[in-house]
Amino acid sequence: MSRDKPKVLEVKHVKTRIKMESKEYAIIEEIDFHVDSKETVGIVGESGCGKSMTALSIMGLLPENASVSEGEIRLQGTNLLTISKDAYRKKRGKEMSMIFQEPMSSLNPVYTIGFQLIELLREHTTMSKAKAKKKAIEMLQTVGIPRPHEVIDEYPHQLSGGMRQRVMIAMGLACNPDILIADEPTTALDVTIQAQILELMKRLQEQFDMAILLITHDLGVVAEVCDRVIVMYAGQIVEEAPVLTLFESPNHPYTKGLIASTPKIGEGKERLHTIEGTVPQLSEMPKGCRFATRCSEVTERCIRESPPLVELSEQVRCRCWLYPKTSGVSV
Amino acid sequence: MENTTLVKENVPGSLPLSIQQPRTSPLREFIKHFRRNRLGVIGLFGILALLLLAVFAPAISDRPTGYGDVTNMLQPPNAQYWFGTDSVGLSIFDQVIWGTRVSLYVGLTSAVISILIGVPIGLLSGYYGGRVSHIGMAITDIFLTLPVLPLMIIMAAVLGTGISNIAIIIGLFSWPQIARVTRAETLAIREKQYIEAARAIGTKESKIIFRHVLLNAFPPILVNMTIIMGTSVLSEAGLSFLGLGDPMSWSWGTILQNAHSTGVIIHAWWLALFPSIAIVVLVLSFNFLGIGINEALNPRLRKR
């Protein structure tokens, strides 16, 4: 994890705004992170904290009423926010891919698996139809689909959820992207299938030399596959740390709460810890620290002023007044 | 038929190698369910029968022109003239057969025209929303509020009473329904995850709209197309009855108009009855076909 690794993705001070009922709200703010090549970075947080919006901002797939208003998103050094729409589109599926939560509805029901894979390959490469078909079968085989020669002529409804997620992964990887963004890829699957899919993603990461940005609310998944973790709360990064560090010594009260609310084997005697309350509404975002309303260690300063994201040690950053800038620079 | 079939070679002591599912494409599924739908099949056969009549009209009967058998004017149905004769001795049977051509032509042409106008407007305003949608839907709403019949009469009078003109005029006034249905479907499909997934792999926007969205929105468009075919045949009959039809070709409305204008309709009931039955059969057939297609495509409407 040394710093001199080439950065595949750099997200710098990104702010995404959404327009609702003629008012503008910032749904994500000061998002600042990077993904090194061949690295797996996890983004965790509860529903509505802006995880998915971060992913969509990077992919350029935000809904019509939302847009990135500040910052830079660099993929292999190219700022995606300044290139043309068409150039952006050409990068999707080729240099960056995304897989979604719902494999059941991610494939177009009226086209065969083969048609959709071949269409993708022919969009981004100059392959002939026959060659694209061969490659499509090869990809299905790579992601562990049995009898790929037959599946290629089948329709999405003939496959199970796990199979469809495999097909989605095959589509995501068909053009050998530099980074795969996976938005809750295992949430809709059975636990046994979840493990298979995670294992597959890990294996393919090595095979295809790509980086993965994994978005999830499941700390178990994070512990399993990620190298580094970013914890988000209410549209901001509240903590960032290598995965082991995060689980062993979490800093931010929110991270502590999250880890405490995860059930552990052999400790089933007490009630599971919960963080009281919910993420504040966009229209009622507190002036100070956004977690102040639910924090157990809240001080007066937290309500008054918003804390900066502070580097505590190498690769560890935290946004909390409990950790004054003793050993780092404010970001 | 749709049960899973085991691989034949089932050697004792060994398990079957695989359980094969029959190949099912959406089209096969559709045919399977459509065949079970009685109304739909009746409608389909009705339309096929009318199509055959229209195609083979020259073989079945002579084209009625000028004066017919003047010694047999206003004959009621009999062995020689199955549907009777009119006031100039022409066979009503021949007129009805030849009228099938005109009616089907008008139905198909106006349905195609309304698809060509309605589908793009509905697709684009549904997919892009915002200003595009406002403009598209404003035009659609304006067309829906227009007093259609007077305008059709005026246009028919201005353009001249050719049968193609009639078809075009009817088509120009039937598309708003298609546009609305297409837009409603597009609005739902646009939000589907497979559309987002298609965007995420860099599919061109035009491809997303015209391949991914359109094909999924197709079933209700098809159903509405059959309904439009039925109503445009009705409109054509109405226009012809008002004397705005093509005097050079026989349509069912023209037969009714002749019966009305010569004032014999009170005495000669067969002049009105047979073309009316033809109109009813055709419109019902199209509607039944529409019902059949709809039920075959929509699992919730399927009866077991």
Short mmCIF file of C-alpha atoms in Angstrom, two decimals, chain A residues 56 59 61 64 85-86 89-90 92-94 96-98 100-111 115-116 119-120 123-124 147 149-150 153-155 157-158 168 171-172, chain B residues 18-27 29 126-130 190-205 207-208 210-217 219:
data_model
loop_
_atom_site.label_atom_id
_atom_site.label_comp_id
_atom_site.label_asym_id
_atom_site.label_seq_id
_atom_site.Cartn_x
_atom_site.Cartn_y
_atom_site.Cartn_z
CA LEU A 56 -23.02 7.69 -9.90
CA MET A 59 -19.73 7.19 -13.58
CA LEU A 61 -24.82 8.65 -14.42
CA GLU A 64 -31.20 14.69 -14.40
CA LYS A 85 -20.37 13.71 -23.08
CA ASP A 86 -19.53 11.33 -25.87
CA ARG A 89 -19.78 7.60 -22.61
CA LYS A 90 -16.98 5.80 -24.44
CA ARG A 92 -18.03 3.74 -19.51
CA GLY A 93 -17.91 0.01 -20.04
CA LYS A 94 -14.39 0.24 -21.40
CA MET A 96 -14.69 2.03 -15.99
CA SER A 97 -17.56 -0.34 -15.33
CA MET A 98 -20.32 -0.53 -12.81
CA PHE A 100 -25.59 -2.87 -9.57
CA GLN A 101 -27.45 -4.15 -6.59
CA GLU A 102 -30.34 -5.81 -8.39
CA PRO A 103 -29.06 -8.47 -10.77
CA MET A 104 -32.66 -9.52 -11.43
CA SER A 105 -33.44 -6.27 -13.21
CA SER A 106 -30.06 -5.25 -14.56
CA LEU A 107 -30.39 -7.18 -17.81
CA ASN A 108 -32.78 -6.20 -20.56
CA PRO A 109 -35.49 -8.89 -20.55
CA VAL A 110 -36.13 -8.82 -24.30
CA TYR A 111 -32.59 -9.60 -25.45
CA PHE A 115 -26.88 -10.22 -27.73
CA GLN A 116 -26.22 -7.91 -24.79
CA GLU A 119 -23.46 -5.44 -28.39
CA LEU A 120 -21.21 -4.20 -25.61
CA GLU A 123 -19.61 -0.83 -29.10
CA HIS A 124 -16.15 -0.49 -27.60
CA ARG A 147 -22.59 -24.44 -20.32
CA HIS A 149 -22.52 -22.07 -25.26
CA GLU A 150 -26.16 -22.50 -24.33
CA ASP A 153 -28.71 -17.88 -26.39
CA GLU A 154 -30.83 -17.69 -23.28
CA TYR A 155 -32.88 -14.84 -21.94
CA HIS A 157 -35.44 -14.72 -17.00
CA GLN A 158 -33.99 -18.19 -17.52
CA MET A 168 -23.31 -8.53 -15.12
CA MET A 171 -20.31 -7.49 -19.00
CA GLY A 172 -18.47 -5.18 -16.63
CA SER B 18 -28.81 -32.76 -17.26
CA ILE B 19 -32.33 -31.56 -17.05
CA GLN B 20 -32.90 -29.54 -20.14
CA GLN B 21 -35.22 -26.63 -20.21
CA PRO B 22 -36.95 -26.07 -23.52
CA ARG B 23 -35.75 -23.02 -25.37
CA THR B 24 -38.11 -20.18 -24.72
CA SER B 25 -37.85 -16.88 -26.44
CA PRO B 26 -40.33 -14.09 -25.70
CA LEU B 27 -41.91 -14.71 -29.10
CA GLU B 29 -43.92 -17.61 -25.01
CA GLY B 126 -41.04 10.13 -22.06
CA TYR B 127 -37.30 9.57 -22.16
CA TYR B 128 -36.04 13.13 -21.99
CA GLY B 129 -38.82 14.62 -19.88
CA GLY B 130 -38.58 18.32 -19.08
CA ARG B 190 -36.65 4.69 -18.26
CA GLU B 191 -36.35 4.09 -14.52
CA LYS B 192 -35.60 0.38 -14.89
CA GLN B 193 -32.19 -0.74 -13.79
CA TYR B 194 -31.35 -2.36 -17.10
CA ILE B 195 -31.54 1.06 -18.71
CA GLU B 196 -29.11 2.43 -16.13
CA ALA B 197 -26.96 -0.65 -16.64
CA ALA B 198 -27.00 -0.04 -20.39
CA ARG B 199 -25.79 3.50 -19.74
CA ALA B 200 -23.13 2.20 -17.38
CA ILE B 201 -21.56 0.16 -20.17
CA GLY B 202 -21.48 3.14 -22.50
CA THR B 203 -24.40 2.34 -24.80
CA LYS B 204 -25.26 5.19 -27.17
CA GLU B 205 -28.31 7.17 -26.17
CA LYS B 207 -29.54 2.86 -29.06
CA ILE B 208 -30.95 3.00 -25.55
CA PHE B 210 -34.78 2.96 -29.94
CA ARG B 211 -33.61 -0.49 -28.94
CA HIS B 212 -33.82 -0.92 -25.22
CA VAL B 213 -36.78 1.30 -24.40
CA LEU B 214 -38.83 0.90 -27.57
CA LEU B 215 -38.74 -2.87 -27.65
CA ASN B 216 -39.85 -3.09 -24.03
CA ALA B 217 -42.61 -0.56 -24.63
CA PRO B 219 -46.63 -4.61 -26.32
#
